Amino acid sequence: MDKKKITEHRKLYERMLFDDVIPFWMKYSPDRQHGGYLHMLDRDGTPYSTDKFAWPHAREVWFFSTLCDEVEKRQEWIDMAKLGWDFIMKHFFDSEGRVYYSFTREGTPLSIPRRIFSETFVIIAGVRYARVTGDHKAAETARTLYRKVVDWAKTPIAGSQKAIHGSRPMIAQGIPMIMLNVTREMMLLDGETPELMAYSDGCIDTILNRHLHPERRLLFENVAPDGSLMTDYPEGRFLIPGHALEAAWFIMVEGMARGNRTLIERACELTLWELQFGWDKEYGGITYFMDSEGEPALALESDMKLWWCHNEALLALLHALLLNGGEEFEQWYDRVHDYTFGLFPDPEYGEWIGYYHRDGRVALRVKGSNWKGCFHLPRHLLFGWKLLSKMESGGF
Amino acid sequence: MDKKKITEHRKLYERMLFDDVIPFWMKYSPDRQHGGYLHMLDRDGTPYSTDKFAWPHAREVWFFSTLCDEVEKRQEWIDMAKLGWDFIMKHFFDSEGRVYYSFTREGTPLSIPRRIFSETFVIIAGVRYARVTGDHKAAETARTLYRKVVDWAKTPIAGSQKAIHGSRPMIAQGIPMIMLNVTREMMLLDGETPELMAYSDGCIDTILNRHLHPERRLLFENVAPDGSLMTDYPEGRFLIPGHALEAAWFIMVEGMARGNRTLIERACELTLWELQFGWDKEYGGITYFMDSEGEPALALESDMKLWWCHNEALLALLHALLLNGGEEFEQWYDRVHDYTFGLFPDPEYGEWIGYYHRDGRVALRVKGSNWKGCFHLPRHLLFGWKLLSKMESGGF
């Protein structure tokens, strides 16, 4: 990218992050009455439900703590993080230390722990919160939970948790992908210990050598435990391009940290493959769910365009541009950028509308839900802004 | 409706049922190799998966048995029913007599019993199969399972089964609705016994006096156990107009059987209310999921048009036309009929495409899936054909 364009994009990210997205969540999500966040927010920021869900809640704590960690320890951001972390410590855990899935506004648990994803988001929240506040209990909470999650993650849980164990064994890409990110966050707390590095290596190996099939140029969400394709079954044909692109930049981060050029190259290759396969040639945008063999994708939301897939795609492309460069990545970056920034931002009320039909009509107008919260978009803008700033100052 | 139109529609139903829909399922669904049915069928009838699911599987047994029961005992229909029933008896039950949710082609269970819906469809399959074949074991299987299901249905299970018991008690309309239908089918086996009639009365009472709120002109899927509205919560605002319309004709059937005019009138009123609320004023068709207060309906498939909602709406309207008549019902009948028969039938490969986007674009081209099978459409055509024939011959 030429310098002028880099600066232009850096400024766009900066404006959107600091003048739009952060103010939106700071204005509408604090629950001053009961603590924690309201995150079921309508287009204009009004809550349409006061229930609280572990995923978006913990992720918002992660975001405001990370903002302090990566930008500056601004008091209002620390206060935001504290509001959420205190709610976690007060209400999130059952008697065995697992994390409930959802809560009333007051903090009464509404649904049982499902593990392991709720827990992983509490870990990264705890790590960053401990780093910026020095809260030892947050650090210990993250460490304890990390050990549990590593243990739970040993059981393959591809597909439904209602599957009969052993009836059709598969492993799910979501586990090594999220654990790769969580382990990198743990290293911010405890350093690149041999244990953490070995675990991280295992995650990368599972993603690149079992889920990724170079002969197909695709990353399969569910494969047999030995990595064999299971394409006779719908779940074995299941693809989430946005998920694969998220894994791609997690692996590029590891490549950078390890100085491992091969990792970076493989993740760059994966990025291109997923964009080539997942891009909607008719309407543009990254398709949510796909079937690797072109058989019907059964989930009714399959052909939709979701904000987060585009955040992850742009982060993968920005990493690839910084670490690798090249015309092909820049062309893809322009294409995804134009589509994304043309469709999702809400000029009227700020932040992004997250859910569009295939053809670009709004499907769900909300800013926050049990899934959408203060996470993919602000993370993309924050990390993207930092990557663009690095490029602007001439790389590393 | 005038006589000419009634005859025209009767002939349309007859043709579509006997020359299109029944031949489709007889041609593509029998699994001659392993027994039972293949029901994950692409648009042209080709299976895209050989997995078998308890819901569509049991419902197909019900349909072919009912066809014999209501039309004639044609050997090829009995053979179809037997193919499915034998698979049920051989593979469906766990050691405690609960019904697994899904199976491999060979019959190995893939996912754990979820109760109570799989079981209810096995009950109605067993009832009809026993009636047309005289199979005592099928009758006993239905009776045993019915007693279990009545017992299980006592626990309120609104919303997710992952809800923490007692944290926000609600009851779900799906339970009394399905149990009303199942109990009526049981009466075909054992007659209108005091026990069955009392249970049926209880279901009607729950639907009409707890879920239906005349002051709102809406039937709420989830309410407090005493029937109070829970509209502070998304699940308490949740509406499925197609579900309410299915309940409406179940209640009209009870009104007919009991000679209870009030029941018929209340169900007719409900039919109009649901159509007025659920009809998409912009694109036509019945909206899948809605929020009673106009808040965002979170499920991403909410604004879609699904075949079965339209089958149930037309059955409610045909019952209302036969039992009540009147211009308002005829206008609605014409509107729903024209939309439905204009959109869903597949002139190229037969049967109906089940899943459309709000604006009428195909969302999912399949004829069968883990949800769609040989049930709502053929039941609508069979019962609709019988209702139209009755009207043609001058009512009762």
JSON list of N, CA and C in Angstrom, two decimals, chain A residues 61 130 139 146 210 218 235 249 346 356 365 379 389 392:
[
{"chain": "A", "resi": 61, "resn": "VAL", "atom": "N", "xyz": [-14.90, -6.91, 29.07]},
{"chain": "A", "resi": 61, "resn": "VAL", "atom": "CA", "xyz": [-13.84, -6.68, 30.07]},
{"chain": "A", "resi": 61, "resn": "VAL", "atom": "C", "xyz": [-12.48, -6.81, 29.39]},
{"chain": "A", "resi": 130, "resn": "ALA", "atom": "N", "xyz": [-5.62, -8.08, 34.99]},
{"chain": "A", "resi": 130, "resn": "ALA", "atom": "CA", "xyz": [-4.51, -8.19, 35.96]},
{"chain": "A", "resi": 130, "resn": "ALA", "atom": "C", "xyz": [-3.32, -7.34, 35.51]},
{"chain": "A", "resi": 139, "resn": "ALA", "atom": "N", "xyz": [-5.32, -12.38, 38.17]},
{"chain": "A", "resi": 139, "resn": "ALA", "atom": "CA", "xyz": [-4.28, -13.22, 37.57]},
{"chain": "A", "resi": 139, "resn": "ALA", "atom": "C", "xyz": [-4.45, -14.68, 37.99]},
{"chain": "A", "resi": 146, "resn": "TYR", "atom": "N", "xyz": [-7.39, -21.42, 33.29]},
{"chain": "A", "resi": 146, "resn": "TYR", "atom": "CA", "xyz": [-6.62, -21.90, 32.14]},
{"chain": "A", "resi": 146, "resn": "TYR", "atom": "C", "xyz": [-6.26, -23.38, 32.32]},
{"chain": "A", "resi": 210, "resn": "ARG", "atom": "N", "xyz": [-4.16, -30.86, 10.67]},
{"chain": "A", "resi": 210, "resn": "ARG", "atom": "CA", "xyz": [-5.34, -31.72, 10.68]},
{"chain": "A", "resi": 210, "resn": "ARG", "atom": "C", "xyz": [-6.54, -31.01, 10.06]},
{"chain": "A", "resi": 218, "resn": "LEU", "atom": "N", "xyz": [-8.61, -25.61, 1.81]},
{"chain": "A", "resi": 218, "resn": "LEU", "atom": "CA", "xyz": [-9.68, -25.26, 2.75]},
{"chain": "A", "resi": 218, "resn": "LEU", "atom": "C", "xyz": [-9.33, -25.71, 4.15]},
{"chain": "A", "resi": 235, "resn": "GLU", "atom": "N", "xyz": [-21.65, -32.34, 8.84]},
{"chain": "A", "resi": 235, "resn": "GLU", "atom": "CA", "xyz": [-20.76, -31.67, 9.80]},
{"chain": "A", "resi": 235, "resn": "GLU", "atom": "C", "xyz": [-19.30, -31.76, 9.37]},
{"chain": "A", "resi": 249, "resn": "TRP", "atom": "N", "xyz": [-4.95, -15.17, 11.32]},
{"chain": "A", "resi": 249, "resn": "TRP", "atom": "CA", "xyz": [-4.13, -14.10, 11.95]},
{"chain": "A", "resi": 249, "resn": "TRP", "atom": "C", "xyz": [-3.61, -14.49, 13.32]},
{"chain": "A", "resi": 346, "resn": "ASP", "atom": "N", "xyz": [-23.02, 2.16, 11.01]},
{"chain": "A", "resi": 346, "resn": "ASP", "atom": "CA", "xyz": [-24.34, 2.79, 11.11]},
{"chain": "A", "resi": 346, "resn": "ASP", "atom": "C", "xyz": [-24.13, 4.29, 11.30]},
{"chain": "A", "resi": 356, "resn": "TYR", "atom": "N", "xyz": [-26.60, -8.89, 8.21]},
{"chain": "A", "resi": 356, "resn": "TYR", "atom": "CA", "xyz": [-27.22, -8.54, 6.93]},
{"chain": "A", "resi": 356, "resn": "TYR", "atom": "C", "xyz": [-27.60, -9.80, 6.16]},
{"chain": "A", "resi": 365, "resn": "ARG", "atom": "N", "xyz": [-31.17, -5.58, 13.38]},
{"chain": "A", "resi": 365, "resn": "ARG", "atom": "CA", "xyz": [-30.66, -4.22, 13.49]},
{"chain": "A", "resi": 365, "resn": "ARG", "atom": "C", "xyz": [-29.85, -3.96, 14.75]},
{"chain": "A", "resi": 379, "resn": "ARG", "atom": "N", "xyz": [-11.87, -4.89, 18.61]},
{"chain": "A", "resi": 379, "resn": "ARG", "atom": "CA", "xyz": [-10.56, -5.57, 18.53]},
{"chain": "A", "resi": 379, "resn": "ARG", "atom": "C", "xyz": [-9.93, -5.35, 17.16]},
{"chain": "A", "resi": 389, "resn": "SER", "atom": "N", "xyz": [-0.49, 1.74, 11.88]},
{"chain": "A", "resi": 389, "resn": "SER", "atom": "CA", "xyz": [0.50, 2.69, 12.41]},
{"chain": "A", "resi": 389, "resn": "SER", "atom": "C", "xyz": [1.92, 2.17, 12.19]},
{"chain": "A", "resi": 392, "resn": "GLU", "atom": "N", "xyz": [2.78, 2.57, 8.64]},
{"chain": "A", "resi": 392, "resn": "GLU", "atom": "CA", "xyz": [3.00, 4.00, 8.38]},
{"chain": "A", "resi": 392, "resn": "GLU", "atom": "C", "xyz": [4.42, 4.39, 8.77]}
]
